[in-house]
Coordinates of C-alpha atoms in Angstrom, one line a residue:
M1039 CA -62.0 -53.0 51.2
T1040 CA -58.2 -54.0 51.0
K1041 CA -55.8 -51.2 50.2
T1042 CA -53.6 -51.4 47.3
A1043 CA -50.0 -50.5 47.3
D1044 CA -48.5 -47.2 46.1
I1045 CA -44.8 -48.8 46.3
I1046 CA -43.8 -52.5 46.5
I1047 CA -40.2 -53.4 47.4
K1048 CA -39.8 -57.1 46.4
N1049 CA -36.8 -59.6 46.1
A1050 CA -35.7 -58.2 49.5
R1051 CA -34.3 -59.4 52.6
V1052 CA -36.4 -57.3 54.8
L1053 CA -35.5 -56.9 58.4
T1054 CA -38.5 -55.5 60.2
M1055 CA -37.0 -54.8 63.7
D1056 CA -40.5 -56.4 64.7
G1057 CA -40.1 -59.2 67.0
D1058 CA -43.3 -60.7 66.1
K1059 CA -42.2 -60.9 62.3
P1060 CA -38.6 -60.3 62.2
K1061 CA -38.0 -61.1 58.5
A1062 CA -39.8 -61.1 55.2
E1063 CA -39.4 -60.9 51.5
A1064 CA -41.3 -58.0 50.4
I1065 CA -43.1 -54.9 51.7
A1066 CA -46.0 -52.8 50.5
L1067 CA -46.4 -49.1 51.1
S1068 CA -49.7 -47.0 50.8
G1069 CA -49.6 -43.5 51.3
N1070 CA -47.4 -42.6 54.2
K1071 CA -47.8 -46.1 55.9
V1072 CA -46.7 -49.7 55.7
L1073 CA -49.6 -51.4 54.2
A1074 CA -48.2 -55.0 54.7
V1075 CA -45.0 -57.1 55.0
G1076 CA -44.9 -60.6 53.8
T1077 CA -43.9 -63.1 51.3
A1078 CA -43.4 -62.2 47.9
S1079 CA -46.9 -63.7 46.6
E1080 CA -48.7 -61.8 49.5
I1081 CA -47.3 -58.6 48.7
E1082 CA -47.5 -59.1 44.8
A1083 CA -51.2 -59.6 45.3
L1084 CA -51.4 -55.8 46.7
A1085 CA -50.2 -54.3 43.2
T1086 CA -52.0 -52.5 40.7
A1087 CA -51.1 -50.9 37.3
S1088 CA -50.0 -47.6 39.0
T1089 CA -47.9 -49.4 41.8
K1090 CA -44.4 -48.5 41.7
I1091 CA -42.3 -51.7 42.0
V1092 CA -38.7 -51.7 43.2
D1093 CA -36.5 -54.4 43.1
A1094 CA -34.1 -54.7 46.0
G1095 CA -31.8 -57.1 44.2
G1096 CA -31.6 -59.4 47.3
A1097 CA -30.2 -56.6 49.5
T1098 CA -31.4 -55.6 52.9
V1099 CA -34.5 -53.5 53.4
M1100 CA -35.0 -52.1 56.9
P1101 CA -36.5 -49.2 58.8
G1102 CA -34.9 -46.0 58.1
F1103 CA -32.1 -45.0 60.4
N1104 CA -32.9 -42.8 63.2
E1105 CA -29.9 -40.6 63.9
A1106 CA -30.5 -40.1 67.7
H1107 CA -27.7 -37.5 68.6
M1108 CA -26.4 -35.0 65.9
H1109 CA -26.0 -31.3 65.3
I1110 CA -27.9 -30.5 62.0
F1111 CA -27.0 -26.8 61.6
P1112 CA -23.1 -27.1 62.2
G1113 CA -23.4 -30.3 60.3
S1114 CA -24.8 -28.8 57.2
V1115 CA -22.3 -26.0 57.5
S1116 CA -19.5 -28.4 57.6
L1117 CA -20.3 -29.5 54.1
R1118 CA -19.1 -26.1 53.0
Q1119 CA -15.9 -26.2 55.2
L1120 CA -12.4 -27.8 55.1
N1121 CA -12.5 -31.4 56.3
L1122 CA -9.3 -32.3 58.0
H1123 CA -10.1 -35.7 59.1
G1124 CA -7.1 -37.9 58.7
V1125 CA -4.8 -35.0 58.1
E1126 CA -1.5 -35.4 60.0
G1127 CA 1.5 -33.3 60.2
F1128 CA 2.2 -29.5 59.4
E1129 CA 3.0 -29.8 55.8
A1130 CA -0.2 -31.8 55.1
L1131 CA -2.2 -29.2 57.1
K1132 CA -0.6 -26.5 55.2
A1133 CA -1.3 -28.2 51.9
A1134 CA -5.0 -28.5 52.8
M1135 CA -5.4 -25.0 54.4
L1136 CA -3.8 -23.2 51.2
E1137 CA -5.8 -25.2 48.8
Y1138 CA -9.2 -24.3 50.6
A1139 CA -8.1 -20.8 50.9
A1140 CA -7.5 -20.5 47.2
A1141 CA -10.9 -21.9 46.4
N1142 CA -12.7 -19.6 48.8
P1143 CA -11.2 -16.2 48.0
D1144 CA -14.3 -14.4 49.5
E1145 CA -14.8 -16.1 52.7
P1146 CA -14.3 -13.7 55.5
L1147 CA -13.3 -16.6 57.9
L1148 CA -11.8 -19.7 56.6
M1149 CA -13.0 -22.4 58.7
G1150 CA -11.8 -26.3 59.1
F1151 CA -13.1 -29.0 61.2
S1152 CA -12.5 -32.5 62.5
A1153 CA -8.8 -31.4 63.2
D1154 CA -7.2 -33.9 65.6
Y1155 CA -5.8 -32.6 68.7
S1156 CA -2.4 -34.1 67.8
I1157 CA -2.6 -32.7 64.0
I1158 CA 0.8 -31.0 64.4
G1159 CA 2.3 -33.9 66.4
L1160 CA 1.4 -36.1 69.4
N1161 CA 3.0 -33.9 72.1
Q1162 CA 3.0 -30.6 70.2
P1163 CA -0.2 -28.5 70.8
V1164 CA -1.3 -26.4 67.9
T1165 CA -0.9 -22.6 68.5
R1166 CA -1.9 -19.7 66.5
H1167 CA 2.0 -19.4 65.2
H1168 CA 1.5 -22.7 63.5
L1169 CA -1.6 -21.3 61.7
D1170 CA 0.1 -17.9 60.9
A1171 CA 3.0 -19.7 59.3
I1172 CA 0.5 -21.1 56.8
I1173 CA -2.0 -18.2 56.6
P1174 CA -0.8 -15.0 57.9
D1175 CA -3.2 -12.5 56.3
R1176 CA -6.6 -13.9 56.4
S1177 CA -8.8 -15.2 59.4
F1178 CA -8.6 -19.0 60.0
M1179 CA -10.2 -21.2 62.7
M1180 CA -10.3 -25.1 62.7
F1181 CA -12.5 -27.1 65.1
A1182 CA -11.3 -30.3 66.9
P1183 CA -13.5 -33.3 66.0
D1184 CA -15.4 -32.9 69.3
H1185 CA -16.5 -29.0 68.5
H1186 CA -15.5 -28.3 72.1
T1187 CA -12.2 -27.0 71.1
A1188 CA -10.9 -24.8 68.2
W1189 CA -7.7 -23.0 67.0
A1190 CA -7.5 -19.8 65.4
N1191 CA -4.7 -17.7 63.9
T1192 CA -3.8 -14.2 65.0
P1193 CA -5.8 -12.1 62.4
A1194 CA -9.0 -14.1 63.6
L1195 CA -8.2 -13.6 67.4
E1196 CA -7.6 -9.8 66.8
K1197 CA -10.8 -9.4 64.7
A1198 CA -12.9 -11.4 67.4
G1199 CA -11.3 -9.2 70.3
L1200 CA -9.6 -12.4 71.9
L1201 CA -6.0 -11.8 71.2
H1202 CA -5.3 -10.3 74.5
G1203 CA -7.6 -12.8 76.3
K1204 CA -11.1 -12.5 77.8
D1205 CA -13.3 -13.7 80.4
V1206 CA -15.7 -16.1 78.8
G1207 CA -17.5 -17.8 81.7
V1208 CA -17.4 -20.8 83.6
G1209 CA -16.2 -24.0 81.6
N1210 CA -15.0 -21.8 78.8
E1211 CA -11.5 -20.6 78.2
V1212 CA -9.4 -18.5 75.9
V1213 CA -6.0 -20.2 76.6
M1214 CA -3.2 -17.9 77.0
G1215 CA 0.5 -18.2 75.9
E1216 CA 3.7 -17.6 77.7
D1217 CA 3.9 -14.2 75.8
G1218 CA 0.9 -12.9 77.5
L1219 CA -1.4 -13.3 74.4
A1220 CA -3.9 -15.9 73.4
S1221 CA -1.9 -19.1 72.3
G1222 CA -4.9 -19.6 69.7
E1223 CA -6.5 -22.5 71.5
L1224 CA -10.2 -21.8 72.4
R1225 CA -12.1 -24.1 74.8
E1226 CA -15.9 -24.3 74.6
G1227 CA -18.4 -22.2 72.7
N1228 CA -18.2 -18.8 74.7
A1229 CA -14.5 -18.9 73.7
F1230 CA -14.7 -19.6 70.0
G1231 CA -18.2 -18.1 69.5
P1232 CA -16.7 -14.5 68.7
V1233 CA -14.5 -16.0 66.0
V1234 CA -17.3 -18.0 64.4
A1235 CA -19.3 -14.8 64.3
L1236 CA -16.8 -13.4 61.7
S1237 CA -18.0 -16.1 59.2
S1238 CA -20.3 -15.4 56.2
T1239 CA -23.0 -17.2 58.1
G1240 CA -22.5 -14.9 61.0
G1241 CA -22.0 -18.0 63.3
R1242 CA -25.9 -18.5 63.4
E1243 CA -25.3 -22.2 63.0
E1244 CA -23.6 -22.2 66.5
F1245 CA -26.4 -20.1 68.4
G1246 CA -28.3 -23.4 69.2
M1247 CA -25.0 -25.1 70.6
V1248 CA -23.5 -22.0 72.3
S1249 CA -26.4 -19.9 73.7
G1250 CA -29.6 -21.6 72.9
L1251 CA -30.9 -18.1 71.8
D1252 CA -32.0 -17.1 68.6
P1253 CA -29.9 -14.8 66.2
E1254 CA -31.1 -11.2 66.0
N1255 CA -31.9 -9.0 63.2
V1256 CA -31.7 -11.7 60.6
T1257 CA -32.2 -10.4 57.1
P1258 CA -34.3 -12.0 54.2
E1259 CA -31.1 -12.9 52.7
Q1260 CA -29.3 -14.5 55.8
Y1261 CA -32.6 -16.5 56.3
A1262 CA -32.5 -17.7 52.7
L1263 CA -29.0 -18.8 53.2
D1264 CA -29.6 -20.6 56.5
R1265 CA -32.7 -22.4 54.9
A1266 CA -30.7 -23.5 51.9
I1267 CA -27.7 -24.7 54.0
L1268 CA -30.1 -26.7 56.3
K1269 CA -32.0 -28.1 53.3
T1270 CA -28.8 -29.3 52.0
G1271 CA -27.8 -30.9 55.2
L1272 CA -31.1 -32.7 55.6
E1273 CA -30.7 -34.1 52.0
Y1274 CA -27.2 -35.2 52.9
C1275 CA -28.6 -37.3 55.9
A1276 CA -31.3 -38.9 53.5
T1277 CA -28.4 -40.0 51.2
W1278 CA -27.1 -42.3 54.3
G1279 CA -30.7 -43.8 55.0
I1280 CA -31.6 -41.6 57.7
T1281 CA -35.2 -40.8 58.0
S1282 CA -35.3 -39.2 61.5
I1283 CA -32.8 -37.1 63.4
Q1284 CA -32.7 -36.0 67.0
N1285 CA -30.9 -32.8 67.2
F1286 CA -28.7 -31.9 70.2
D1287 CA -28.6 -28.2 70.1
G1288 CA -31.6 -26.0 69.6
N1289 CA -33.2 -22.8 69.2
H1290 CA -36.7 -21.5 68.1
Y1291 CA -35.0 -20.1 64.9
Q1292 CA -33.9 -23.6 63.7
L1293 CA -37.5 -24.8 64.5
R1294 CA -39.1 -22.1 62.3
I1295 CA -36.7 -22.8 59.4
M1296 CA -37.7 -26.7 59.7
R1297 CA -41.5 -25.6 59.8
D1298 CA -41.0 -23.6 56.7
L1299 CA -39.4 -26.8 54.9
E1300 CA -42.1 -29.1 56.4
Q1301 CA -45.0 -26.8 55.1
S1302 CA -43.4 -26.4 51.7
G1303 CA -42.9 -30.3 51.4
E1304 CA -39.2 -29.8 51.4
L1305 CA -38.3 -31.7 54.7
P1306 CA -36.7 -35.1 53.7
V1307 CA -36.4 -36.4 57.2
R1308 CA -38.3 -36.3 60.5
V1309 CA -36.7 -33.7 62.8
R1310 CA -36.7 -33.4 66.5
I1311 CA -35.0 -30.4 68.2
P1312 CA -34.6 -29.5 71.9
F1313 CA -35.0 -26.3 74.1
H1314 CA -31.3 -25.7 75.2
I1315 CA -31.0 -24.5 78.8
R1316 CA -27.8 -22.8 79.5
N1317 CA -26.3 -21.9 83.0
F1318 CA -27.2 -18.3 82.5
M1319 CA -30.7 -18.7 82.1
D1320 CA -33.4 -18.8 85.0
V1321 CA -35.4 -22.0 85.5
S1322 CA -38.5 -20.4 84.4
V1323 CA -37.5 -20.4 80.7
L1324 CA -38.5 -24.1 80.8
D1325 CA -42.1 -22.9 80.5
N1326 CA -41.3 -21.7 77.0
A1327 CA -39.8 -25.3 76.5
A1328 CA -43.3 -26.7 77.4
E1329 CA -44.9 -24.2 74.7
W1330 CA -42.6 -25.5 72.1
K1331 CA -43.7 -29.0 72.8
K1332 CA -47.3 -27.8 71.8
E1333 CA -46.2 -25.6 69.0
F1334 CA -44.2 -28.1 67.1
A1335 CA -45.9 -31.5 67.3
T1336 CA -46.3 -33.2 64.1
D1337 CA -44.6 -36.6 62.8
M1338 CA -42.3 -34.6 60.8
L1339 CA -41.3 -31.8 63.2
R1340 CA -41.2 -31.8 67.1
G1341 CA -39.7 -29.4 69.6
D1342 CA -40.5 -31.6 72.8
F1343 CA -37.3 -32.1 75.0
V1344 CA -34.7 -30.2 76.8
K1345 CA -30.9 -30.3 76.3
V1346 CA -28.1 -29.6 79.0
F1347 CA -24.4 -29.5 78.8
M1348 CA -22.9 -30.8 82.1
D1349 CA -19.3 -30.8 81.1
G1350 CA -16.9 -30.7 78.2
V1351 CA -14.6 -33.3 76.7
L1352 CA -11.9 -35.5 77.7
D1353 CA -9.3 -34.3 75.2
S1354 CA -9.2 -30.8 76.3
H1355 CA -9.4 -31.6 79.9
T1356 CA -12.9 -30.0 80.1
A1357 CA -14.8 -33.3 81.2
Y1358 CA -15.8 -33.2 84.9
M1359 CA -14.1 -36.2 86.4
L1360 CA -14.4 -37.9 89.8
D1361 CA -10.7 -39.0 90.5
G1362 CA -8.9 -36.6 88.0
Y1363 CA -7.3 -37.5 84.7
G1364 CA -4.9 -40.2 83.9
D1365 CA -2.4 -37.6 82.7
R1366 CA -3.3 -34.9 85.3
P1367 CA -4.0 -36.7 88.7
G1368 CA -6.1 -34.8 91.0
Y1369 CA -7.4 -32.5 88.4
T1370 CA -11.2 -33.0 88.0
Y1371 CA -12.2 -29.6 86.1
E1372 CA -15.7 -28.2 86.9
P1373 CA -19.2 -28.8 85.9
L1374 CA -21.3 -26.3 83.8
F1375 CA -24.2 -26.3 86.4
T1376 CA -23.9 -26.7 90.2
P1377 CA -25.6 -29.7 91.6
E1378 CA -28.3 -27.5 93.0
A1379 CA -28.8 -25.7 89.6
F1380 CA -29.2 -28.9 87.9
D1381 CA -31.5 -30.5 90.3
T1382 CA -33.8 -27.4 90.0
I1383 CA -33.7 -27.8 86.4
A1384 CA -34.4 -31.6 86.4
I1385 CA -37.4 -31.4 88.9
K1386 CA -38.9 -28.3 86.9
A1387 CA -38.5 -30.1 83.5
D1388 CA -39.7 -33.4 84.8
G1389 CA -42.6 -31.7 86.4
L1390 CA -43.7 -30.3 83.0
G1391 CA -43.6 -33.6 81.4
L1392 CA -40.4 -32.8 79.4
Q1393 CA -37.7 -35.4 78.5
I1394 CA -34.3 -34.2 79.6
A1395 CA -31.1 -35.0 77.6
V1396 CA -27.7 -34.2 79.4
H1397 CA -24.2 -34.2 77.7
A1398 CA -22.2 -35.8 80.4
I1399 CA -18.7 -37.2 79.4
G1400 CA -16.8 -37.3 82.6
S1401 CA -17.5 -39.6 85.7
A1402 CA -18.4 -36.9 87.9
A1403 CA -20.7 -35.0 85.2
I1404 CA -22.7 -38.5 84.9
R1405 CA -23.0 -38.8 88.6
Q1406 CA -24.2 -35.4 89.1
T1407 CA -26.7 -35.9 86.3
L1408 CA -28.0 -39.1 87.7
D1409 CA -28.3 -37.5 91.3
G1410 CA -30.4 -34.6 89.4
F1411 CA -32.6 -37.3 87.9
E1412 CA -33.1 -39.0 91.2
A1413 CA -34.0 -35.6 92.7
A1414 CA -36.7 -35.3 90.0
V1415 CA -38.2 -38.7 91.1
K1416 CA -38.2 -38.0 94.7
A1417 CA -39.9 -34.6 93.9
N1418 CA -42.4 -35.7 91.2
G1419 CA -42.6 -39.5 91.6
K1420 CA -41.3 -41.9 89.0
Q1421 CA -42.6 -41.0 85.3
D1422 CA -41.9 -42.6 82.0
L1423 CA -40.1 -39.6 80.5
R1424 CA -37.2 -41.7 79.3
H1425 CA -34.5 -38.9 80.5
R1426 CA -31.2 -39.3 78.8
I1427 CA -27.4 -39.1 79.4
E1428 CA -25.4 -38.5 76.2
H1429 CA -21.9 -40.0 75.5
I1430 CA -21.0 -41.4 79.0
E1431 CA -17.4 -41.8 78.0
V1432 CA -16.1 -42.7 81.4
I1433 CA -18.4 -43.9 84.3
H1434 CA -17.8 -45.0 87.8
P1435 CA -18.9 -48.5 88.3
D1436 CA -21.1 -47.6 91.2
D1437 CA -23.3 -45.6 88.8
I1438 CA -24.0 -48.2 86.1
P1439 CA -26.9 -49.7 87.9
R1440 CA -28.4 -46.6 88.4
F1441 CA -29.5 -46.2 84.9
K1442 CA -31.7 -49.1 85.2
E1443 CA -33.0 -48.1 88.6
L1444 CA -33.9 -44.7 87.4
G1445 CA -35.1 -45.6 83.9
I1446 CA -32.3 -43.4 82.2
V1447 CA -31.4 -44.1 78.7
A1448 CA -27.5 -44.5 77.7
S1449 CA -27.1 -42.5 74.4
M1450 CA -23.6 -43.6 73.1
Q1451 CA -21.6 -43.3 70.0
P1452 CA -19.5 -46.4 69.1
V1453 CA -17.6 -44.2 66.4
H1454 CA -16.1 -42.0 69.1
Y1455 CA -14.2 -44.9 70.6
P1456 CA -10.5 -44.0 70.6
G1457 CA -8.6 -46.6 68.3
G1458 CA -11.7 -47.2 66.2
T1459 CA -12.3 -46.2 62.6
C1460 CA -12.4 -42.5 63.3
F1461 CA -10.2 -41.3 66.1
P1462 CA -6.7 -42.4 67.5
A1463 CA -6.4 -44.1 70.7
E1464 CA -3.8 -41.3 71.9
P1465 CA -3.9 -39.0 73.6
T1466 CA -7.3 -39.9 74.9
T1467 CA -6.5 -43.2 76.6
A1468 CA -3.7 -41.6 78.5
K1469 CA -6.2 -38.9 79.7
I1470 CA -8.7 -41.5 80.8
G1471 CA -6.0 -43.5 82.7
E1472 CA -5.6 -47.1 82.4
D1473 CA -7.3 -47.8 85.8
R1474 CA -10.5 -46.5 84.3
W1475 CA -10.4 -48.2 80.8
A1476 CA -12.7 -51.0 81.9
Y1477 CA -15.4 -48.5 82.3
A1478 CA -14.7 -46.2 79.2
Y1479 CA -17.2 -46.3 76.3
A1480 CA -18.8 -49.3 78.0
W1481 CA -21.8 -49.9 75.6
R1482 CA -22.1 -53.6 76.4
T1483 CA -21.6 -53.1 80.1
M1484 CA -24.4 -50.5 80.1
K1485 CA -26.7 -52.7 78.0
D1486 CA -26.1 -55.8 80.2
A1487 CA -26.8 -53.8 83.2
G1488 CA -30.3 -53.0 81.9
A1489 CA -29.9 -49.6 80.4
P1490 CA -31.7 -49.0 77.1
V1491 CA -28.8 -48.0 74.6
V1492 CA -29.2 -46.0 71.7
F1493 CA -26.6 -45.2 68.8
A1494 CA -25.8 -42.2 66.8
S1495 CA -22.9 -40.5 65.3
D1496 CA -22.9 -36.9 66.8
W1497 CA -22.4 -35.3 63.4
P1498 CA -20.4 -33.3 62.5
V1499 CA -18.2 -34.4 65.4
S1500 CA -17.9 -37.8 63.5
P1501 CA -19.2 -38.7 59.9
V1502 CA -22.9 -39.0 59.8
S1503 CA -22.6 -42.7 58.3
P1504 CA -24.5 -45.2 60.5
F1505 CA -22.5 -47.9 58.6
Q1506 CA -19.1 -46.5 60.3
C1507 CA -20.9 -46.6 63.5
I1508 CA -22.4 -49.9 63.3
Q1509 CA -18.8 -51.3 62.0
D1510 CA -17.2 -49.8 65.2
A1511 CA -19.9 -51.4 67.5
L1512 CA -19.3 -54.7 65.7
T1513 CA -15.4 -54.8 65.6
R1514 CA -14.1 -52.9 68.7
K1515 CA -10.7 -54.0 70.0
P1516 CA -9.8 -53.6 73.6
W1517 CA -6.7 -51.5 74.5
K1518 CA -5.4 -54.3 76.3
D1519 CA -6.1 -57.9 77.3
G1520 CA -8.5 -58.7 79.9
L1521 CA -10.7 -55.6 79.3
P1522 CA -14.4 -56.3 78.8
D1523 CA -15.8 -57.4 75.4
Q1524 CA -18.0 -54.2 74.6
R1525 CA -19.1 -55.4 71.1
F1526 CA -22.6 -55.4 70.0
T1527 CA -24.3 -57.8 67.5
L1528 CA -25.3 -56.8 64.2
E1529 CA -29.0 -57.2 65.3
E1530 CA -28.5 -55.2 68.5
S1531 CA -26.7 -52.4 66.7
L1532 CA -29.3 -52.1 63.9
E1533 CA -32.0 -51.9 66.8
A1534 CA -30.0 -49.2 68.6
Y1535 CA -30.4 -47.2 65.2
T1536 CA -34.0 -47.9 64.6
S1537 CA -36.6 -49.4 66.9
I1538 CA -34.7 -48.2 70.2
G1539 CA -34.3 -44.7 68.6
A1540 CA -38.1 -44.4 68.2
W1541 CA -38.7 -45.7 71.8
V1542 CA -36.4 -43.2 73.0
E1543 CA -38.3 -40.5 71.2
F1544 CA -41.8 -41.8 72.4
A1545 CA -42.5 -42.9 68.7
E1546 CA -42.5 -46.7 69.2
D1547 CA -46.0 -47.1 68.3
R1548 CA -45.5 -45.7 64.7
K1549 CA -42.0 -45.8 63.6
G1550 CA -38.6 -47.7 64.1
K1551 CA -40.3 -50.9 62.7
L1552 CA -41.5 -52.1 59.3
K1553 CA -45.0 -53.2 60.6
P1554 CA -48.5 -52.7 58.9
G1555 CA -49.9 -49.3 60.0
F1556 CA -46.5 -47.9 61.0
L1557 CA -45.0 -44.9 59.1
A1558 CA -43.5 -45.7 55.6
D1559 CA -39.7 -45.0 56.8
V1560 CA -37.7 -47.5 54.7
V1561 CA -34.0 -47.7 53.4
I1562 CA -33.1 -50.3 50.7
L1563 CA -29.3 -51.1 51.3
S1564 CA -26.8 -51.8 48.6
H1565 CA -26.1 -55.2 50.0
D1566 CA -27.4 -57.8 52.3
I1567 CA -25.8 -56.5 55.5
E1568 CA -26.0 -59.7 57.3
S1569 CA -23.6 -61.3 54.8
V1570 CA -21.1 -58.4 54.7
P1571 CA -17.9 -59.0 56.9
A1572 CA -18.1 -56.7 59.9
D1573 CA -14.9 -55.0 59.2
E1574 CA -16.2 -54.3 55.6
I1575 CA -19.5 -52.6 56.5
M1576 CA -18.6 -48.9 56.3
T1577 CA -16.7 -49.3 53.1
T1578 CA -19.2 -51.7 51.4
V1579 CA -22.7 -50.8 52.5
R1580 CA -24.6 -47.9 51.3
A1581 CA -28.2 -46.5 51.0
L1582 CA -29.6 -47.0 47.4
T1583 CA -33.1 -45.7 48.4
T1584 CA -34.4 -43.7 51.2
I1585 CA -38.1 -43.4 51.7
C1586 CA -39.6 -41.0 54.4
D1587 CA -43.3 -40.6 55.1
G1588 CA -43.9 -42.6 52.0
R1589 CA -41.8 -40.2 49.8
I1590 CA -38.6 -41.2 48.0
T1591 CA -36.1 -38.8 49.6
Y1592 CA -33.0 -40.1 48.0
Q1593 CA -32.3 -42.4 45.1
A1594 CA -28.7 -43.3 44.2
A1595 CA -27.7 -42.8 40.6

């Protein structure tokens, strides 16, 4: 017997992401599956008196976005914090901080995020003295956009026990001033973690990033707060047409909260959370990761891969570079794992059948990661585990073909490109060095070399909007004439946010396309995205309706 539709979306320009049937006029959903995709008359025949009919008004209907790299807990908390994106100059920073402080009189730690490295001035590093001059009597800290550097005022440093400096481990640093006291700049999680712990959340949102461990002695009240914060963040993702997220920090605590939301019917997007192995852990902990893969294994919630940080970021000189920095020749920094340690992790995780995703921004970090994946192939044989490297901001040309040879995914964020819609070109381009510009943020180069390229935002490092990321992928301008054109087409960009995202997480048989039998993950856009000028996508196009697992998870007013 032919099934009938629970939901029909008509008058649509359907982009299916299915090569066998790329476009259609309407789509029918039954339960949590796509029932049919076809012409208006074909789909209309599946309606009954109880079918919900949605008129798309001639706009694009497509698979829900798969946000393939983000940080859901810090992102969710950021919705309660001071957003400093676009704030320039001391006076503008002062106005924003004072307004936020007045509106949050009971917050033990005032926190801002997305503060540009040059927020005070291009050649004027932020210090605690700048922040003290604005708020001298309450603890304040603000994150750089990349969340790898933060700046704290004196009260925050004192309360966190950092004012006189502290050894915070390899790859982390409490930057000291000429007066022998902390300057206020804190590089990487071990350095700013003690300050975050002063906040009303106790810094629990950073545990998955900083340590990969669970917070201890969480009270029922704290758990309820964290659950509510995460639920709000997940619902916010749904407002952008997102139906799947692949998280890039993780611990068992986050998975338990997500399972609680799933079992109560409150999970509005599909969630994938990794086991985060840090350099102080023994490789034997990967046996726990294998258990997580069994414990969390539904279409709504999975814990089935391993995350590794190999280095930091360019702007704080914590990315691990082969040939030094453009503004610091010969300075390469250091990796968070020795080559031997990472090889051991890669071989063990690969042998357990676990996908590995590695944050590697600098050229040396990327090479060391590829070497580790190659060691895993030699030890275990080549397997279809779709290991990933995240960001790939500066790569040596010799390493580009290795992605195809080893079957490695290039997970990249067009919105991170310096000089695009989100971040200024300087000082990042100077740190890269002009001789390496051709191999920086090289999405098209990677794709043309045969690497599967998947897109994402890295929220809250940059806004979660898929439309902003897509616009940057379509409109990127080179830093100088003669550099390779790294732009994607609209079709390629949408694939990188849907079908390729599903393939990367081994779900290509059930999501990422609008195809009969696939999961009913759909977004109705506000416009026909194919007719919107490329440089207007982020300001024009929005999600009007988001459907995840056959349920409407967002409906614009």
